[in-house]
JSON list of C-alpha atoms in Angstrom, two decimals:
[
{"chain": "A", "resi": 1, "resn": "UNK", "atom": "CA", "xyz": [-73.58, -5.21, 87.38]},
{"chain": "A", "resi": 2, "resn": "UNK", "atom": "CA", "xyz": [-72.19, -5.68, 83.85]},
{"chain": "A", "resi": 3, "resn": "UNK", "atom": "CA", "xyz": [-70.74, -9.59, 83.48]},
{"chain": "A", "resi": 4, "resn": "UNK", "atom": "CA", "xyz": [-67.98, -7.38, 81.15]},
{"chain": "A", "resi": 5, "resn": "UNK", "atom": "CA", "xyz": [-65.09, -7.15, 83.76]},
{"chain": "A", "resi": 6, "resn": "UNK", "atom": "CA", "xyz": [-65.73, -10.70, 85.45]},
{"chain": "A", "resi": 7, "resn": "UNK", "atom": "CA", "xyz": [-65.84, -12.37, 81.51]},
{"chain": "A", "resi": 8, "resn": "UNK", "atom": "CA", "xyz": [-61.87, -10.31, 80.91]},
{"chain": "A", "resi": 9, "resn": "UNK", "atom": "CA", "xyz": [-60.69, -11.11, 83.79]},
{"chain": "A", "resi": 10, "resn": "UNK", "atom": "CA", "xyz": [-61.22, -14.75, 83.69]},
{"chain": "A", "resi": 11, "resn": "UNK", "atom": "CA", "xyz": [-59.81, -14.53, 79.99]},
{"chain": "A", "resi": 12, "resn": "UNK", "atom": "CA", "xyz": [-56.45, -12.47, 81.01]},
{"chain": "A", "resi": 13, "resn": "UNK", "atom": "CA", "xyz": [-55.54, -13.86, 83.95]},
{"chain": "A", "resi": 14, "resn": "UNK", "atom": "CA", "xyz": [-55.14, -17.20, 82.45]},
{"chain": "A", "resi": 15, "resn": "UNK", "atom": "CA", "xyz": [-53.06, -15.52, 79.93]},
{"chain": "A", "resi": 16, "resn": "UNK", "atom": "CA", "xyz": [-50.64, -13.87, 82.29]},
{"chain": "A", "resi": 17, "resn": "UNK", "atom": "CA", "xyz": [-49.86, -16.99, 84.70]},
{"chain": "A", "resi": 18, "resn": "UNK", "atom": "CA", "xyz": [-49.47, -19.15, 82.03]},
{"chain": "A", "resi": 19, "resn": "UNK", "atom": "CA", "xyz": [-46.15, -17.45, 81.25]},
{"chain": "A", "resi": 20, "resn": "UNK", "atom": "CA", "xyz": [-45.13, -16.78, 84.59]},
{"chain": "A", "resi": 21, "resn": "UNK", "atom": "CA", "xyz": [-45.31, -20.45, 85.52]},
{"chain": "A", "resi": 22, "resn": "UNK", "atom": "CA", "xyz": [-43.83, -21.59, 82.00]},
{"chain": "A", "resi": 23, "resn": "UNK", "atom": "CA", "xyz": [-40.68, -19.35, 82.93]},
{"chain": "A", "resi": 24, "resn": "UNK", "atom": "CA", "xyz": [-40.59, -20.81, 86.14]},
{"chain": "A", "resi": 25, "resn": "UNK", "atom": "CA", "xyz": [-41.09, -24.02, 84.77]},
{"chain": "A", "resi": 26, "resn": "UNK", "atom": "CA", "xyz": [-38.48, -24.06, 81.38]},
{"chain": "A", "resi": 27, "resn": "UNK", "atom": "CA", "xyz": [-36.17, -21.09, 82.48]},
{"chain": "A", "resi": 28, "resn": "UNK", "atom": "CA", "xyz": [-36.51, -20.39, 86.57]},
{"chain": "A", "resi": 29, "resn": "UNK", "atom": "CA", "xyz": [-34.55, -23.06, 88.15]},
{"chain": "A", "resi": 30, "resn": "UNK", "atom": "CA", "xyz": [-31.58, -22.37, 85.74]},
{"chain": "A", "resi": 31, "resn": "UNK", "atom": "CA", "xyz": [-29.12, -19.83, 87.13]},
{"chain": "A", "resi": 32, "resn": "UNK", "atom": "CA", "xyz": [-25.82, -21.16, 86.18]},
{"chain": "A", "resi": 33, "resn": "UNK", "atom": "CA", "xyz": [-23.49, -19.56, 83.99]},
{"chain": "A", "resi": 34, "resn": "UNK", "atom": "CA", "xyz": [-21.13, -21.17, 82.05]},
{"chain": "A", "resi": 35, "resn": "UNK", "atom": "CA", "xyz": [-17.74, -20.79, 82.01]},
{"chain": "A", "resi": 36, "resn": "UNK", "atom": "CA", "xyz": [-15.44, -22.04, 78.86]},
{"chain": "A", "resi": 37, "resn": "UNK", "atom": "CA", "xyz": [-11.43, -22.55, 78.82]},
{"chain": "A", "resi": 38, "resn": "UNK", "atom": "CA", "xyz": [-11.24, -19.31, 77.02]},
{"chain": "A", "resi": 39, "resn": "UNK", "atom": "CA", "xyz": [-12.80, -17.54, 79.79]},
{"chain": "A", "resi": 40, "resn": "UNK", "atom": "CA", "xyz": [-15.81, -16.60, 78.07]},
{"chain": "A", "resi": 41, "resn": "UNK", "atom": "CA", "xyz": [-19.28, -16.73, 79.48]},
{"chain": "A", "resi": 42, "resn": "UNK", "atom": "CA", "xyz": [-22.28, -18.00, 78.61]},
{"chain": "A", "resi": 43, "resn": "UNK", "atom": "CA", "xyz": [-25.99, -18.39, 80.01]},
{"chain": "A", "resi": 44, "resn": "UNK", "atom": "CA", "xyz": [-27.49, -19.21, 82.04]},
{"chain": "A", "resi": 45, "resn": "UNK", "atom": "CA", "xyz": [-30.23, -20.46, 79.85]},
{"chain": "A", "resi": 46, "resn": "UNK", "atom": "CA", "xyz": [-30.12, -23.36, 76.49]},
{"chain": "A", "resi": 47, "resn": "UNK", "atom": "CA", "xyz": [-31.06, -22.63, 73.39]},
{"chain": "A", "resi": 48, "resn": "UNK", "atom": "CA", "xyz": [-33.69, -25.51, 73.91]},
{"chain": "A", "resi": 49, "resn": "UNK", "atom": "CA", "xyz": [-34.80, -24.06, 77.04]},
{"chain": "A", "resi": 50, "resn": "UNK", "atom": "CA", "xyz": [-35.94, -20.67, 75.87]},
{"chain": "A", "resi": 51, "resn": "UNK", "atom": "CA", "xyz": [-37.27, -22.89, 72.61]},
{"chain": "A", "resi": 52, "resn": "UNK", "atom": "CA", "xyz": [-39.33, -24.68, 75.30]},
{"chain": "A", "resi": 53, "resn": "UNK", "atom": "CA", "xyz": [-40.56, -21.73, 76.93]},
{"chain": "A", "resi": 54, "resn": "UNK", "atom": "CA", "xyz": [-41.96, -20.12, 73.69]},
{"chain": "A", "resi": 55, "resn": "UNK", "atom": "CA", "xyz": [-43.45, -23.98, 72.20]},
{"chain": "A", "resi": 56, "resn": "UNK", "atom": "CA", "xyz": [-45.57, -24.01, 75.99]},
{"chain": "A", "resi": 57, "resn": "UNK", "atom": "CA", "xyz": [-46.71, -20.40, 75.13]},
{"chain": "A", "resi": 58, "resn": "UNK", "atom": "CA", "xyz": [-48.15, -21.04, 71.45]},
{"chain": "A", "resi": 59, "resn": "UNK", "atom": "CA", "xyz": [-50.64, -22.68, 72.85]},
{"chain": "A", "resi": 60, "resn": "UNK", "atom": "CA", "xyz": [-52.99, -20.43, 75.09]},
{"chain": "A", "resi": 61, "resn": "UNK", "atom": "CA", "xyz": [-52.04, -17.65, 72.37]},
{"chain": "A", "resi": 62, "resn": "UNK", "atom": "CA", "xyz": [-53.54, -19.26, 69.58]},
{"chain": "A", "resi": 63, "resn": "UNK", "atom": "CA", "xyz": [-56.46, -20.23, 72.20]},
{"chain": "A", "resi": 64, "resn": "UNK", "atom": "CA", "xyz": [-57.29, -17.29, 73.05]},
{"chain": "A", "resi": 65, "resn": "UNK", "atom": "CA", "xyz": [-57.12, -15.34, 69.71]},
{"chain": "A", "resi": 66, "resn": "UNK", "atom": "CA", "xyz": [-58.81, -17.58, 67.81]},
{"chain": "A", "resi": 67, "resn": "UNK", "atom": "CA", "xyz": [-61.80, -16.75, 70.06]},
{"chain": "A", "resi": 68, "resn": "UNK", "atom": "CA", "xyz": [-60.79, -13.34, 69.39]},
{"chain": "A", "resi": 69, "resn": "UNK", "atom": "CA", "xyz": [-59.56, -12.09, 72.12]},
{"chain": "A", "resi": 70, "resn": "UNK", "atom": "CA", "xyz": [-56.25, -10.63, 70.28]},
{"chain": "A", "resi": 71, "resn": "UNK", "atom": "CA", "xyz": [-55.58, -7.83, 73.33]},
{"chain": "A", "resi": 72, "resn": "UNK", "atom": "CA", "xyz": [-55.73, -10.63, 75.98]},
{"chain": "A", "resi": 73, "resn": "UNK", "atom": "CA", "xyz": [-53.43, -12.61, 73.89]},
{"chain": "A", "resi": 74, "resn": "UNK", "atom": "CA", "xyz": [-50.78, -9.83, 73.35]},
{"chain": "A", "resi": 75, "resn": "UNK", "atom": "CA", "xyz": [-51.07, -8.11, 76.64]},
{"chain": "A", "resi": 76, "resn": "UNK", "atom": "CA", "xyz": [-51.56, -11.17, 79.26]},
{"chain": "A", "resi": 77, "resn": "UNK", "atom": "CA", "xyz": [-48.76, -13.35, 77.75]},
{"chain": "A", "resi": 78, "resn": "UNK", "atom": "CA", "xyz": [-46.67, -9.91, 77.65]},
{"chain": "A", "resi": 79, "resn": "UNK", "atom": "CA", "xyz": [-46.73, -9.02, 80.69]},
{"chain": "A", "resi": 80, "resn": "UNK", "atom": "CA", "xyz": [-46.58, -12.56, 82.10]},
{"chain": "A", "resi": 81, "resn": "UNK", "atom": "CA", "xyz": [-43.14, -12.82, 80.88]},
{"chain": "A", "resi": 82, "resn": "UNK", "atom": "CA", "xyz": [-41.77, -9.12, 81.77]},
{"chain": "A", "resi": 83, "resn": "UNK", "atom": "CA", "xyz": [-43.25, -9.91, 84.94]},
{"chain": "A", "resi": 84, "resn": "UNK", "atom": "CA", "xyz": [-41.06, -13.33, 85.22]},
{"chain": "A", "resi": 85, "resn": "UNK", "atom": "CA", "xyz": [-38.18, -12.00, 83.55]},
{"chain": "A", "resi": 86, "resn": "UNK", "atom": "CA", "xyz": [-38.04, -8.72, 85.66]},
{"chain": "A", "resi": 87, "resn": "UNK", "atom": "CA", "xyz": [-38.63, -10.77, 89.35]},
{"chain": "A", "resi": 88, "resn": "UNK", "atom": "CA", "xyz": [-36.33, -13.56, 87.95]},
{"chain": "A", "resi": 89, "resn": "UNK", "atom": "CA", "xyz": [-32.97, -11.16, 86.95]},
{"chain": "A", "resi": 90, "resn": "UNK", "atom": "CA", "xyz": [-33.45, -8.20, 89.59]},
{"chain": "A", "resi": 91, "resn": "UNK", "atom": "CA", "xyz": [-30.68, -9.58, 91.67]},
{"chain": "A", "resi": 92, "resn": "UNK", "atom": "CA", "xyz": [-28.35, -7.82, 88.79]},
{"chain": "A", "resi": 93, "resn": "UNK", "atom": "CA", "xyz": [-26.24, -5.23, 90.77]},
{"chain": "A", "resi": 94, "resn": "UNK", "atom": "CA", "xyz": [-24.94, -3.36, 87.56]},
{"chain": "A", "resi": 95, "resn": "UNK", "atom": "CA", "xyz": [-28.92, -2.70, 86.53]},
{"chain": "A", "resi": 96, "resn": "UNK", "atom": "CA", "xyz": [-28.32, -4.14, 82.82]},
{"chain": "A", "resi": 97, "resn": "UNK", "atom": "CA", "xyz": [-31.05, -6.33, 83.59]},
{"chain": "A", "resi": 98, "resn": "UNK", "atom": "CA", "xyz": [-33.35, -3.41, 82.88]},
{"chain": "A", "resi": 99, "resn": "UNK", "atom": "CA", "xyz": [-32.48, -3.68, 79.07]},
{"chain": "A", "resi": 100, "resn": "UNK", "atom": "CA", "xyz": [-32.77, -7.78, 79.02]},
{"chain": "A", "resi": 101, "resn": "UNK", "atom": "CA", "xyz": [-36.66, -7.39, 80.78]},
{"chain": "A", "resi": 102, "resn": "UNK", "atom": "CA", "xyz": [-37.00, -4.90, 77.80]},
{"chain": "A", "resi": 103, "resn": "UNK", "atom": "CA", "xyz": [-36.14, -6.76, 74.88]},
{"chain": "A", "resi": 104, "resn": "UNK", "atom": "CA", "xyz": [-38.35, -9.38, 76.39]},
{"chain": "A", "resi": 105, "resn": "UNK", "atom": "CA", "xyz": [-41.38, -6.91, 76.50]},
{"chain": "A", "resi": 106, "resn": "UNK", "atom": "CA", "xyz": [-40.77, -5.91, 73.06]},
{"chain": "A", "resi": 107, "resn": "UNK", "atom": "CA", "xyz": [-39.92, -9.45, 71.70]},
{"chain": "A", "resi": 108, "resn": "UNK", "atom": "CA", "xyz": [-42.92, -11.18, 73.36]},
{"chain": "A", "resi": 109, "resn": "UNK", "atom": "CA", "xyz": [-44.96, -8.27, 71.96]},
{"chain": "A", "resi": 110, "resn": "UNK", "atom": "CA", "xyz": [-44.53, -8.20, 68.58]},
{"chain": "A", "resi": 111, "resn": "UNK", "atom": "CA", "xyz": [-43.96, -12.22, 68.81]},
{"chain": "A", "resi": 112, "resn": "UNK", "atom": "CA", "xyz": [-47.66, -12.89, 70.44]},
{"chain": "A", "resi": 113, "resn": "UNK", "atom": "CA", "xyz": [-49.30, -10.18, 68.06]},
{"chain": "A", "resi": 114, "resn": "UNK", "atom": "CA", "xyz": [-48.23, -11.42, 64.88]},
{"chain": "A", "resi": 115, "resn": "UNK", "atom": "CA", "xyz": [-49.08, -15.57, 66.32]},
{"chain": "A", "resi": 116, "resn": "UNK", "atom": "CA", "xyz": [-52.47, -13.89, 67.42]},
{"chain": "A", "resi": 117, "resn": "UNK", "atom": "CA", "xyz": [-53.03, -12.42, 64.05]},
{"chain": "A", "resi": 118, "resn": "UNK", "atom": "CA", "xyz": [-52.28, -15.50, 62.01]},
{"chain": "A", "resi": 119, "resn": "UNK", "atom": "CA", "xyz": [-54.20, -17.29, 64.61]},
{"chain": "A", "resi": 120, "resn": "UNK", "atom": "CA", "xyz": [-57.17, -15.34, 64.06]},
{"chain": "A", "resi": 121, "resn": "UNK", "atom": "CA", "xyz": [-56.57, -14.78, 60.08]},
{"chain": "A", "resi": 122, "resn": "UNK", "atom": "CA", "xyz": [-56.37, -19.00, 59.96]},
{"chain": "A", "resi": 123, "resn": "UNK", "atom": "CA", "xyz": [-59.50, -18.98, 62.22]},
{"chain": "A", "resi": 124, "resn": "UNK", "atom": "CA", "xyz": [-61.59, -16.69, 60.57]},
{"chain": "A", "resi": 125, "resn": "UNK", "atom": "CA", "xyz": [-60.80, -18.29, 56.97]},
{"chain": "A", "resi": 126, "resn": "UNK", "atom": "CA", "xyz": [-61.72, -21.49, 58.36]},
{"chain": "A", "resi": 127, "resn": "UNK", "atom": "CA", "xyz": [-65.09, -20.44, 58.96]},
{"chain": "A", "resi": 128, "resn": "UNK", "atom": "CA", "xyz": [-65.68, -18.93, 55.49]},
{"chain": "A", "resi": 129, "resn": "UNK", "atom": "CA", "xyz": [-64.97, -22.34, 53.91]},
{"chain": "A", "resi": 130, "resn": "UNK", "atom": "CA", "xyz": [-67.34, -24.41, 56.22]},
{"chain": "A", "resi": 131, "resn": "UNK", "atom": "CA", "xyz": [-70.33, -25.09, 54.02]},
{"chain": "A", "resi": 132, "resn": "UNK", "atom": "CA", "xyz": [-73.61, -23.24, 55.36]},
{"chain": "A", "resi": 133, "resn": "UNK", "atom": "CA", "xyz": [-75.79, -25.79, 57.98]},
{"chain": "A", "resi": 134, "resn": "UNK", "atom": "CA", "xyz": [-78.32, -27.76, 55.80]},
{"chain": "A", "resi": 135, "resn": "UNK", "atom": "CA", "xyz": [-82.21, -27.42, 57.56]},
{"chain": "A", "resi": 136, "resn": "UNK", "atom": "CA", "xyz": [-82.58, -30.60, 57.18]}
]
C-alpha cells in the first residue's frame, strides 16, 4: 500500500486545524458588537485580533512550503479558516454571512499562496548560496 496518502494526510491535516483552532483561539470567543453614540456599529472583531490570527498562521505556512508542500499550504490553511469562519457566523438570519465566509476563502487564498511562494522562492535561494559539502 503506497505510504503516498498516509505522508499528505499527516502534512494537511496539520495545516487545516491549525487555523481552525487559531480562529477559535484569536477571533471565536469574540461576538460582541459595538455600538457608538452615533448609532453606528462595529465588530465584533479588533483590528489586532484578526492581526493576531494571521501572525499565528505565518508560521505553519512558511513550514510547510518551504518543504515544498505549496498545495498543502494554500489549501489546508484555506479551508481551515472557511471552515471556522462559515461554523463561526452561520447563526446570520439575513444569509450575508455567505459573502463574509467568501472573501475569507478568497483572501486566505491568494494571502497563503503568495507567503508560500516567497517562502519557497527564499528557501530555494538559500540553498543555491550554501557552499557545496567539502569530502573532507
Amino acid at each position: 500500500m503506497p505510504r503516498r496518502p498516509l505522508k499528505l494526510a499527516t502534512t494537511l491535516l496539520p495545516l487545516v486545524l491549525v487555523p481552525v483552532a487559531a480562529w477559535a483561539a484569536w477571533l471565536g470567543w469574540d461576538q460582541h458588537r459595538d455600538v457608538h453614540p452615533d448609532g453606528s456599529v462595529t465588530g465584533p472583531y479588533e483590528a489586532w485580533q484578526v492581526i493576531g490570527l494571521v501572525l499565528t498562521l505565518v508560521a505553519p505556512v512558511y513550514w510547510a512550503a518551504s518543504r515544498h508542500r505549496i498545495p498543502g499550504a494554500v489549501l489546508g490553511t484555506t479551508a481551515g479558516l472557511t471552515a471556522a469562519a462559515f461554523y463561526d457566523w452561520s447563526d446570520d438570519s439575513s444569509g450575508l454571512f455567505v459573502i463574509g465566509v467568501g472573501m475569507v476563502m478568497v483572501g486566505s487564498l491568494v494571502g497563503t499562496y503568495a507567503l508560500s511562494a516567497l517562502a519557497a522562492a527564499v528557501t530555494r535561494r538559500g540553498r543555491r548560496d550554501d557552499p557545496a559539502p567539502t569530502g573532507a
